[in-house]
Coordinates of C-alpha atoms and ligand atoms in Angstrom, one line a residue:
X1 CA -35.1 40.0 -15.8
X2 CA -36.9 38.3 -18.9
X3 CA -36.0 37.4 -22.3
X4 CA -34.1 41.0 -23.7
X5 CA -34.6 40.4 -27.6
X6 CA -34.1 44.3 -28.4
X7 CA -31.9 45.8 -25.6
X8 CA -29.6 42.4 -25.3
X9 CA -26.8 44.3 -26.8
X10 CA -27.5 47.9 -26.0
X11 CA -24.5 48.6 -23.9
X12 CA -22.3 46.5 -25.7
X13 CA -19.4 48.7 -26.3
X14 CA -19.2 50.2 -30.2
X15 CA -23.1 48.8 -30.7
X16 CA -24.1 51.9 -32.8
X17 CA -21.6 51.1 -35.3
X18 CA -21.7 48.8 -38.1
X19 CA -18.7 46.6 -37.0
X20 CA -19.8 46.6 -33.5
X21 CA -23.2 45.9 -34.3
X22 CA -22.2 43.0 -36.7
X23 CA -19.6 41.9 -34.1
X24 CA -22.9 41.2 -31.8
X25 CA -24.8 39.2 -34.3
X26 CA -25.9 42.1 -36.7
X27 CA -28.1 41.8 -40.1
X28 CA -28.0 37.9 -39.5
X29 CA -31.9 38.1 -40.3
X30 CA -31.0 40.0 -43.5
X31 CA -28.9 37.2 -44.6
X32 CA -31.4 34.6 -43.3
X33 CA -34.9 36.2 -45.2
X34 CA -33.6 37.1 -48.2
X35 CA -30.6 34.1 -49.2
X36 CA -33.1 31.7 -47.7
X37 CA -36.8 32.6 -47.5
X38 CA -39.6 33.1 -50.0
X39 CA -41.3 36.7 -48.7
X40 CA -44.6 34.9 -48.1
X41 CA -42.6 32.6 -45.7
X42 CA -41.2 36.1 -44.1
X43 CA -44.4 37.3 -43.8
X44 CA -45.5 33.5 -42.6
X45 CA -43.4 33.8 -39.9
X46 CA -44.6 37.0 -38.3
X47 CA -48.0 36.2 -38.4
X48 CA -46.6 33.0 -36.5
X49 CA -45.1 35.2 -33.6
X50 CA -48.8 37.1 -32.9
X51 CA -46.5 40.5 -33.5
X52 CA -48.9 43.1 -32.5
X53 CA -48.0 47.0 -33.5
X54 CA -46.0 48.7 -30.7
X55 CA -46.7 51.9 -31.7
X56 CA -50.5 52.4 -29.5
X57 CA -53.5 50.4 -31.0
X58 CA -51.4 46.9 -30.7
X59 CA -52.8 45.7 -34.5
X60 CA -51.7 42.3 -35.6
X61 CA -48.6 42.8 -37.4
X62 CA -48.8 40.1 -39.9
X63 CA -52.3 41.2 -40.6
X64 CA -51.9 44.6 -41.9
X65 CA -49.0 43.4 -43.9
X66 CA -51.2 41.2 -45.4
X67 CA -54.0 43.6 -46.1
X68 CA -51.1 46.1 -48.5
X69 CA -52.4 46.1 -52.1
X70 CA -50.2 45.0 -54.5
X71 CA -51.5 46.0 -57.8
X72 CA -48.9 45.1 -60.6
X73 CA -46.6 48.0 -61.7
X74 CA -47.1 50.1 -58.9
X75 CA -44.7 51.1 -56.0
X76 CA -45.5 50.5 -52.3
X77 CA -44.2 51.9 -49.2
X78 CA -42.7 50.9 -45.7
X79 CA -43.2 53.9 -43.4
X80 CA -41.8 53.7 -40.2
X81 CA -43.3 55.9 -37.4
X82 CA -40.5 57.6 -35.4
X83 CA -42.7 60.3 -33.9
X84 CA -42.8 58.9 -30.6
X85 CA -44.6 62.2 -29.2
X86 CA -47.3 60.4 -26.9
X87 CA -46.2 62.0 -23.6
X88 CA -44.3 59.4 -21.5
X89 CA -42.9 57.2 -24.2
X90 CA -39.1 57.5 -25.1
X91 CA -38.5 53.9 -25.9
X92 CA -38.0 54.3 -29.6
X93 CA -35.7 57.1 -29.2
X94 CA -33.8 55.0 -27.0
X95 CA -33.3 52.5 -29.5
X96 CA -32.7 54.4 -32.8
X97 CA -29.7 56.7 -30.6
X98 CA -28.7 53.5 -28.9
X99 CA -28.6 50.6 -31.5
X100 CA -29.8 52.7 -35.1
X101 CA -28.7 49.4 -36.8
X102 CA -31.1 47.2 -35.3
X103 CA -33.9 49.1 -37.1
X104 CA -32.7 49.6 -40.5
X105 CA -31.8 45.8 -39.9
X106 CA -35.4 45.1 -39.3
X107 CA -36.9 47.4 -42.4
X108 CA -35.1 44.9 -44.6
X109 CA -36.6 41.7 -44.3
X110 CA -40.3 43.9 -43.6
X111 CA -39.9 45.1 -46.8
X112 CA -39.3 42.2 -48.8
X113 CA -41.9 40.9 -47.3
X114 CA -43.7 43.2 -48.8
X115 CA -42.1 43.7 -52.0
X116 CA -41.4 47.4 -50.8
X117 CA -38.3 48.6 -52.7
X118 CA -38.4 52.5 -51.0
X119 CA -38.9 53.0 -47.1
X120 CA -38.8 56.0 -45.1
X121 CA -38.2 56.8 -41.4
X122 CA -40.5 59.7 -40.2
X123 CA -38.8 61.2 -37.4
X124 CA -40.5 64.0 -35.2
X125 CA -37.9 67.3 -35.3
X126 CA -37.0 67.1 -31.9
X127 CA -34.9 63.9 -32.2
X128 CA -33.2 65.6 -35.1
X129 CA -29.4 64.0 -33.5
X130 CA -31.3 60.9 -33.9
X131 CA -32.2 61.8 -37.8
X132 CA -28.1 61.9 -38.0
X133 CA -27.6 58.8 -36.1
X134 CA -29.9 57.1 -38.5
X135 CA -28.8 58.5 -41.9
X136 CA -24.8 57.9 -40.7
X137 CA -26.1 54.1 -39.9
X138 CA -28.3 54.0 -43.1
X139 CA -24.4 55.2 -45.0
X140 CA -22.8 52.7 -43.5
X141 CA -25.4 49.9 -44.2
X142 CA -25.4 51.1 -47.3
X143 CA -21.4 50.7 -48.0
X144 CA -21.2 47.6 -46.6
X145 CA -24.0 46.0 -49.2
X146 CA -26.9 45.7 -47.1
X147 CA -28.9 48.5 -48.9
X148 CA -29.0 49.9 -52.5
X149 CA -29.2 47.4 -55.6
X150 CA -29.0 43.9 -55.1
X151 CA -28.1 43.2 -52.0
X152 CA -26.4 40.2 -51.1
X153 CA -26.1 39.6 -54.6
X154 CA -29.9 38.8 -54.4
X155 CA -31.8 40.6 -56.9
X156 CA -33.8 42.7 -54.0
X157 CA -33.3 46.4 -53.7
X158 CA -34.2 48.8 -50.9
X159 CA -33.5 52.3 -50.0
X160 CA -34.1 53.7 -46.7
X161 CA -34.7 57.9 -46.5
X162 CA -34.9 59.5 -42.9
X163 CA -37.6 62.5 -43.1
X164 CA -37.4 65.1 -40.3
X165 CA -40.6 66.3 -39.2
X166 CA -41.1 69.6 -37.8
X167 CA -42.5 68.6 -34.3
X168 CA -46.4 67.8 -34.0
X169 CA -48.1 65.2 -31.7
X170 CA -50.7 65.0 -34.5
X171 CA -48.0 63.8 -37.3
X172 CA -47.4 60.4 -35.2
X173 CA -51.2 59.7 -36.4
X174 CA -50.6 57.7 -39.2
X175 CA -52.4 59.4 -42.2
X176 CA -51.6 62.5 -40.8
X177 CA -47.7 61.5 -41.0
X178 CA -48.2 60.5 -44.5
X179 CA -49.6 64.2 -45.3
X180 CA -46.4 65.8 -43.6
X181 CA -44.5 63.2 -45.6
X182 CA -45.7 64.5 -48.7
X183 CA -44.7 68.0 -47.7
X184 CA -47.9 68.9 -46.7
X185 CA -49.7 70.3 -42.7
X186 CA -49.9 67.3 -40.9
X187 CA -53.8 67.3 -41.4
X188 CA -55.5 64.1 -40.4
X189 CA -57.2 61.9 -43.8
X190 CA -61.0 60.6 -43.5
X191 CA -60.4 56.8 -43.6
X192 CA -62.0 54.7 -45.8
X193 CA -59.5 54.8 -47.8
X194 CA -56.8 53.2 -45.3
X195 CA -52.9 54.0 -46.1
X196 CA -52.7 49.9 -47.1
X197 CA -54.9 50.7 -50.2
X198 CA -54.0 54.5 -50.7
X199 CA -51.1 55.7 -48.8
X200 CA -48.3 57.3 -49.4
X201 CA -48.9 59.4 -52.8
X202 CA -52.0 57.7 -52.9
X203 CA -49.8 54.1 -53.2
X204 CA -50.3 51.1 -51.0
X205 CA -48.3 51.7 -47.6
X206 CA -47.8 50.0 -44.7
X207 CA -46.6 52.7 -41.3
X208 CA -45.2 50.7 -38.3
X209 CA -43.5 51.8 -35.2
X210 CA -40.1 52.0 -34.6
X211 CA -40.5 49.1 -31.8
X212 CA -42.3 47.0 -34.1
X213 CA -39.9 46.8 -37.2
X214 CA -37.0 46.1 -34.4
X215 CA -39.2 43.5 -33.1
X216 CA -38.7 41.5 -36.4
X217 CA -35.1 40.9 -36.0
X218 CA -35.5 38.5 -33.4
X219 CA -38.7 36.9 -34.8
X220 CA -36.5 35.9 -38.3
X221 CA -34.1 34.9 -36.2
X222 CA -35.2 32.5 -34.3
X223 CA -38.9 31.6 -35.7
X224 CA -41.9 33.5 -35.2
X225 CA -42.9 30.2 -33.1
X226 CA -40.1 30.9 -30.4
X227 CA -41.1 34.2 -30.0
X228 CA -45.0 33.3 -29.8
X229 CA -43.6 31.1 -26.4
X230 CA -43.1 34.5 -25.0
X231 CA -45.9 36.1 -22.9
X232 CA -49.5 35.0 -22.6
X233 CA -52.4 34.7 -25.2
X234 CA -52.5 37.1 -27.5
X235 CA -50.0 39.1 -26.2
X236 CA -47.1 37.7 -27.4
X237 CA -43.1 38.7 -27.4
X238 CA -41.5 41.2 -25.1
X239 CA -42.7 44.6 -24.9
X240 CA -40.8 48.0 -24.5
X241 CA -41.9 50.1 -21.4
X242 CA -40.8 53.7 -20.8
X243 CA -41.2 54.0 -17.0
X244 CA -41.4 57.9 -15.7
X245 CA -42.7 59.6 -12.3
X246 CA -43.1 58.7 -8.9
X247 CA -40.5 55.5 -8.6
X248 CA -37.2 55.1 -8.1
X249 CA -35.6 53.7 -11.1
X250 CA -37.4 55.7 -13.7
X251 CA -36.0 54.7 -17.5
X252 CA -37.1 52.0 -20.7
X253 CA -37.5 48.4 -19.5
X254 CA -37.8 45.2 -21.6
X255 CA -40.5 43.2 -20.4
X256 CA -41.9 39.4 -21.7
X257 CA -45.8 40.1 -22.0
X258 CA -47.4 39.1 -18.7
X259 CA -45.3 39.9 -16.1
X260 CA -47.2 41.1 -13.4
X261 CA -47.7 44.9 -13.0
X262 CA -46.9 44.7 -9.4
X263 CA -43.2 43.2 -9.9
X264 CA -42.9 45.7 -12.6
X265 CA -43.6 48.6 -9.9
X266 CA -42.0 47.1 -6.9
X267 CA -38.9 44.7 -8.4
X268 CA -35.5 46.2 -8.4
X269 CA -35.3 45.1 -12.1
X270 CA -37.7 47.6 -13.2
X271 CA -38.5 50.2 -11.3
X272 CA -37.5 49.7 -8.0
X273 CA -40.8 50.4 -6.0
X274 CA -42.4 54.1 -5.6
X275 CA -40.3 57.1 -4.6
X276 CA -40.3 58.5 -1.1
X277 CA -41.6 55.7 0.5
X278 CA -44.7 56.9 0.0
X279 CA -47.9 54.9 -1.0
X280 CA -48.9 54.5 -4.8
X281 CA -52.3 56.4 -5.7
X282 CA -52.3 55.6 -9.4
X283 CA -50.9 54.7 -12.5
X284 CA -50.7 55.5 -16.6
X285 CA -49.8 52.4 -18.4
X286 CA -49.4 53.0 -22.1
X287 CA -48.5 56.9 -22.3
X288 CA -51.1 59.8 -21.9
X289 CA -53.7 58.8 -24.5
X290 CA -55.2 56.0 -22.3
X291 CA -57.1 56.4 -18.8
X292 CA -55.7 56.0 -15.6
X293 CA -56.4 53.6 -13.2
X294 CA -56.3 53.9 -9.3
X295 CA -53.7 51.7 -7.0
X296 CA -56.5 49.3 -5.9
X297 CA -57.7 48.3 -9.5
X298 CA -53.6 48.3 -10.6
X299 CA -53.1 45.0 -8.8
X300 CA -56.5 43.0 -9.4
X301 CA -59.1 43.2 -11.2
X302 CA -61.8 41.1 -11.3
X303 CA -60.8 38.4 -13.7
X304 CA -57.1 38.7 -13.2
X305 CA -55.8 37.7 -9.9
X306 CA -53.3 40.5 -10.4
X307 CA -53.2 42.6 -13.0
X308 CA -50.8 41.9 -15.9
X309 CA -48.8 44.0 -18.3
X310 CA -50.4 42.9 -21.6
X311 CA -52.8 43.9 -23.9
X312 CA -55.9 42.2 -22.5
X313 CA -55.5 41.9 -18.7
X314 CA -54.6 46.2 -18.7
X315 CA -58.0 46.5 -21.1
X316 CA -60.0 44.2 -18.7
X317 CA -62.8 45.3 -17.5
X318 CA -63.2 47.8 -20.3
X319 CA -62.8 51.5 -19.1
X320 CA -64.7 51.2 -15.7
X321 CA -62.2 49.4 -14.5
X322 CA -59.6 49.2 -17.2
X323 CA -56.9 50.7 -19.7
X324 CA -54.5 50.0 -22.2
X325 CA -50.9 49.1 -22.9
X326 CA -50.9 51.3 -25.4
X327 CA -47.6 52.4 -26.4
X328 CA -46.2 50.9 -23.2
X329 CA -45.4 55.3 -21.6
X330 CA -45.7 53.8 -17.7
X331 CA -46.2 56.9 -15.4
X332 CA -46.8 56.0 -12.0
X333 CA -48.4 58.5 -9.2
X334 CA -47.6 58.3 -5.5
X335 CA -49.9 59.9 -3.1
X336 CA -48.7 63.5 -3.4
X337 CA -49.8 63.9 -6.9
X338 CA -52.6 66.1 -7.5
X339 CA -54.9 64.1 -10.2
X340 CA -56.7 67.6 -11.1
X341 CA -53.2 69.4 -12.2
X342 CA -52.1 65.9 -13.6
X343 CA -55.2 65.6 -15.5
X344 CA -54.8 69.6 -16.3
X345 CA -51.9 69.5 -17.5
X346 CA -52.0 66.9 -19.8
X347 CA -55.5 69.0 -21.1
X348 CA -53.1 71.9 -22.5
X349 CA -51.2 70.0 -24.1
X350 CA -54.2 68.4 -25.8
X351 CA -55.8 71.5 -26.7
X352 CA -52.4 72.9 -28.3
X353 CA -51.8 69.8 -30.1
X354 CA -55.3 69.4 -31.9
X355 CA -54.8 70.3 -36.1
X356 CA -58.2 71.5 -35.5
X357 CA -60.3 70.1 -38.5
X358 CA -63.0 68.7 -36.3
X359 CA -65.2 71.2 -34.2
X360 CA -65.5 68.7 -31.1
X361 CA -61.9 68.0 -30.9
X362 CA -61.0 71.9 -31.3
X363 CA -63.3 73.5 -29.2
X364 CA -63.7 70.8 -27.0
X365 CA -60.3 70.7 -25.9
X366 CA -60.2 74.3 -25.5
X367 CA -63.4 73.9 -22.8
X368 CA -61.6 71.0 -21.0
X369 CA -59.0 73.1 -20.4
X370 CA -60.6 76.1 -19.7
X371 CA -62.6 73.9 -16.7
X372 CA -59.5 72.0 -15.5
X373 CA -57.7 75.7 -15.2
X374 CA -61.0 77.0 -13.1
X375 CA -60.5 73.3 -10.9
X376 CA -56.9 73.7 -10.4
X377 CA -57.0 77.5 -9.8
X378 CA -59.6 77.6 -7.1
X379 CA -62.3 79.0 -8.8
X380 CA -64.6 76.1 -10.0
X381 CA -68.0 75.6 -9.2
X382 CA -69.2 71.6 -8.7
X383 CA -71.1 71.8 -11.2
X384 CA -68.4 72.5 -13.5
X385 CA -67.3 68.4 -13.1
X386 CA -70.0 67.5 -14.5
X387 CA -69.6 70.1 -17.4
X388 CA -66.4 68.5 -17.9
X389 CA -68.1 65.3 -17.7
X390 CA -70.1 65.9 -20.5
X391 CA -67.4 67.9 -22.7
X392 CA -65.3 65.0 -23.1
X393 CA -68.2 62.2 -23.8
X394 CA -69.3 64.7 -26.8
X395 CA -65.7 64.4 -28.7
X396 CA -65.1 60.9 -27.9
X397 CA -66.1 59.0 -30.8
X398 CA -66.8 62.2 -32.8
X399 CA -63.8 63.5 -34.8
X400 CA -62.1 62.5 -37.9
X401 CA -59.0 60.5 -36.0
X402 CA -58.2 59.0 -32.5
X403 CA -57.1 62.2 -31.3
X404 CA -60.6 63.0 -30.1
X405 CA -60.3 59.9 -28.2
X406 CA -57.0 60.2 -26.7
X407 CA -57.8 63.7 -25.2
X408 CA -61.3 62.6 -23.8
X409 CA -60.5 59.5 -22.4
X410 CA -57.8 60.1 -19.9
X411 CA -60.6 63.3 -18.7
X412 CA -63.1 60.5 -18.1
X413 CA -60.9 57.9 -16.7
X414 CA -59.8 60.5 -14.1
X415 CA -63.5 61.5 -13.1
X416 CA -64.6 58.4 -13.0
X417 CA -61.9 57.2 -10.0
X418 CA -60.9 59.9 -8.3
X419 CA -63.8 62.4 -8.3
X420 CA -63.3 63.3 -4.6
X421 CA -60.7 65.1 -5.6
X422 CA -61.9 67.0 -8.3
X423 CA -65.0 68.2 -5.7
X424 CA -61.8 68.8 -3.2
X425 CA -60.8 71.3 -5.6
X426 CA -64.3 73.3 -6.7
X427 CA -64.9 73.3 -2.7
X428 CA -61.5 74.2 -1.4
X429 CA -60.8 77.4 -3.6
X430 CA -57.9 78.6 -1.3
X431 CA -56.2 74.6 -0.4
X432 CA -55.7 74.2 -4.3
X433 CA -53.8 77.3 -4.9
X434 CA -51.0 75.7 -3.2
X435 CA -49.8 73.2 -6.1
X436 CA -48.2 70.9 -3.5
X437 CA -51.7 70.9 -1.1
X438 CA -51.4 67.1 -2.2
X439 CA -48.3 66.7 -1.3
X440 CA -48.7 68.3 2.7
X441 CA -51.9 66.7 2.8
X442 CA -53.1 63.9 0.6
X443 CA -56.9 63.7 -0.6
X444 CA -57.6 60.0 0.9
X445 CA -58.8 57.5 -1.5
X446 CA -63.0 56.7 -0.8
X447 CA -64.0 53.3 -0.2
X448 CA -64.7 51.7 -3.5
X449 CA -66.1 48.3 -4.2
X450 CA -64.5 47.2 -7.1
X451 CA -65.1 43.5 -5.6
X452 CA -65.1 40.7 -8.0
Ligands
FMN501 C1 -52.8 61.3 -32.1 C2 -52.0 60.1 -32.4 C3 -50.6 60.0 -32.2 C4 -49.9 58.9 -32.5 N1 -48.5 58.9 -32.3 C5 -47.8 57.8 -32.6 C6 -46.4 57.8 -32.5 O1 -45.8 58.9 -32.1 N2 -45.7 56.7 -32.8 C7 -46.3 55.6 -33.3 O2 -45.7 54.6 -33.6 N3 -47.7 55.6 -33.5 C8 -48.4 56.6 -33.1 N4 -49.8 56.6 -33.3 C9 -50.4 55.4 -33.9 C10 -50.3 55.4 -35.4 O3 -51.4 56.1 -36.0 C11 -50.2 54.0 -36.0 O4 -51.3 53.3 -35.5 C12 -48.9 53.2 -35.7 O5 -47.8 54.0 -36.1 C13 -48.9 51.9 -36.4 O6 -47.8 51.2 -36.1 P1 -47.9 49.8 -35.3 O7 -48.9 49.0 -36.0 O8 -46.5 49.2 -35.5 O9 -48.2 50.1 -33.9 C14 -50.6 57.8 -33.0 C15 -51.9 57.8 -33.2 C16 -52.7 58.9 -32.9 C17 -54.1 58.9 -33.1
SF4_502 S1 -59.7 64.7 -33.9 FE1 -58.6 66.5 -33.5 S2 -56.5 66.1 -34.2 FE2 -57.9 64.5 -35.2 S3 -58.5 65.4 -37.2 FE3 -60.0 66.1 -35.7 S4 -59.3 68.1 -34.9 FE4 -57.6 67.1 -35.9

């Protein structure tokens, strides 16, 4: 097992409350930023430790910190993103019911960084136990001095305020968040401008993910140098992963950037190796939004001599023969799942989730599901994959947000390797009915030539 900077202490008996949570080395980075650091030198430091957002799109940290407007007189905002709806990511749920300290420890020295003096959690509706979790630690903190006026007799104020949303992929997307934070449908903005210059109320804001503001406990800790030894190029620092599906140990792992994502599969640290002693046929690495890649490009790829869990080696390739990291949702596929009702599946829930303010995202998700159902259900024609083909290439790119993206991409991805089984399905009507024809009798894999 690597460095654990976030889930060191997570079974440490009383960790949720204050006193345990101090008893383990609690709100030390507090104490450290603002007794003894200038916030530039806050700020300094995360840029130092290559921080990049946890949340999906892996932005430099630092960066977008430094990019917050700070015109005189007027307030700015730390918004922390506690949606955590991508599909197959419950890593930041696991840490704000776990360890809700850690956190609101970490939204204190990110905010005076930032000269931020009011933040807010936005947390999706579902996790509303966690909302109570939160505000109870956010009481306690509060008591005990390290929130309100002055703390630690230091001049700096901050509030923290939890907002419940009321459960909508869509509100993770940043500007749409901001919308439902303002009380508003959780409508999508047209950026230019970005929430950094016009957020929150139209104010300077800076939304991070849960993961992310947790992540600079550790870095004020101990240096954002010590943390940038971590992992490998730019992909620095450990890295949450929510592992689901076909394996045996299924649950959120810490791992340092670059281990390898064949130990991640197969070690009994993390997951244990596939379920049913059955062969892998493919994985998801960073939570539905991003395409999935087939066993044989999992472990190698042409630059990588085995394929790495970071940002780059998951990306390499670009999407012929790559992914993402994205928000770190692992799923992995043994050989008797069906990529069609996979791929299907996931379609619904795209088509329900869409706000519907852009015509290619809302009727085009409608379409990919209509011609996934047909696939699935035994009554395709194979012409109908290359309808779907081109369904998904006219939203990506095309809408007002990533959503567009995010719905297309995993279509593609799963045409693109494994479209022997959707022709299976439009010329095997009556095999397909059976949902588990995959699992009786497993569609083999072509012969690809992915050589390097
Ligand atoms: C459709 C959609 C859903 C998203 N859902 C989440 C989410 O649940 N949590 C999250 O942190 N970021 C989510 N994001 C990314 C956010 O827009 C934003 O990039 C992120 O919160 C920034 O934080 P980071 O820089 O710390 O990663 C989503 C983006 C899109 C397009
Ligand atoms: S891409 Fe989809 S979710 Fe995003 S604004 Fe357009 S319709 Fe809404």
């Amino acid at each position: 097992m690597g460095r654990q900077l976030l889930l060191e202490h997570i079974n440490k008996p009383g960790i949720r409350g204050l006193e345990g949570y101090r008893a383990n080395g609690g709100y030390r980075s507090v104490e450290k930023a603002l007794k003894t650091m200038a916030p530039e030198a806050v700020l300094e430091e995360v840029k130092k430790s290559g921080l990049r957002g946890r949340g999906g799109a892996g932005f430099p940290t630092g960066m977008k910190w430094s990019f917050l407007a700070k015109p005189e007189g007027v307030p700015r905002y730390l918004v922390v993103n506690a949606d955590e709806s991508e599909p197959g990511t419950f890593k930041d749920r696991y840490l704000m019911q776990r360890i809700p300290h850690l956190l609101i420890e970490g939204m204190i020295p990110s905010s005076f960084a930032m000269g931020v003096n009011t933040a807010y959690i936005y947390i999706r509706g579902e996790y509303f136990y966690i909302a109570r979790i939160l505000e109870q630690a956010i009481a306690e903190a509060r008591a005990a001095g390290w929130l309100g006026k002055n703390i630690l007799g230091t001049g700096y104020d901050l509030e923290i305020y939890v907002h419940v949303g009321a459960g909508a992929y869509i509100c993770g997307e940043e500007t749409a968040l901001l919308e439902s934070l303002e009380g508003k449908r959780g409508n999508p903005r047209i950026k230019p401008p970005f929430p950094a210059v016009k957020g929150l109320w139209q104010r300077p804001t800076v939304v991070n993910n849960v993961e992310t503001i947790c992540a600079v406990v550790p870095i004020i800790n101990d240096g954002g140098e010590e943390y940038a030894k971590i992992g490998i190029g730019r992909s620095t620092g450990t890295k949450l992963i929510s592992a689901a599906g076909h394996i045996n140990k299924p649950g959120v792992y810490e791992i340092e950037l670059g281990v390898s994502v064949e130990e991640f599969v197969n070690s009994d640290q993390y997951c244990g190796g596939v379920s049913g002693g059955r062969p892998l046929k493919a994985c998801i690495p960073g939570g539905s939004s991003v395409p999935i890649l087939p066993a044989e490009l999992l472990f190698r790829t042409a630059k990588f001599e085995t394929r790495l869990m970071t940002y780059e080696s998951l990306s390499d390739g670009g999407f012929e023969t790559g992914s993402m990291l994205g928000s770190g949702g692992f799923y992995v596929f043994n050989d008797s799942a069906c990529i069609v009702r996979a791929t299907w599946n996931h379609s619904r829930f795209y088509h329900h989730e869409s706000c519907g303010q852009c015509s290619p995202c809302r009727e085009g998700t409608g379409w990919m599901e209509k011609v996934l159902y047909r696939l699935e259900h035994g009554t395709a024609r194979t012409d109908d994959i290359d309808l779907l083909w081109d369904i998904q290439r006219r939203i990506e790119g095309n809408t007002i947000c990533p959503f567009g993206d995010a719905a297309s991409w995993p279509v593609a991805a799963s045409i693109r390797h494994f479209r022997h089984e959707f022709e299976y399905h439009a010329t095997h009507p009556t095999k397909v009915k059976d949902p588990k024809h995959c699992e009786k009798d497993p569609i083999p894999y072509p012969e690809k030539s992915y050589a390097n």
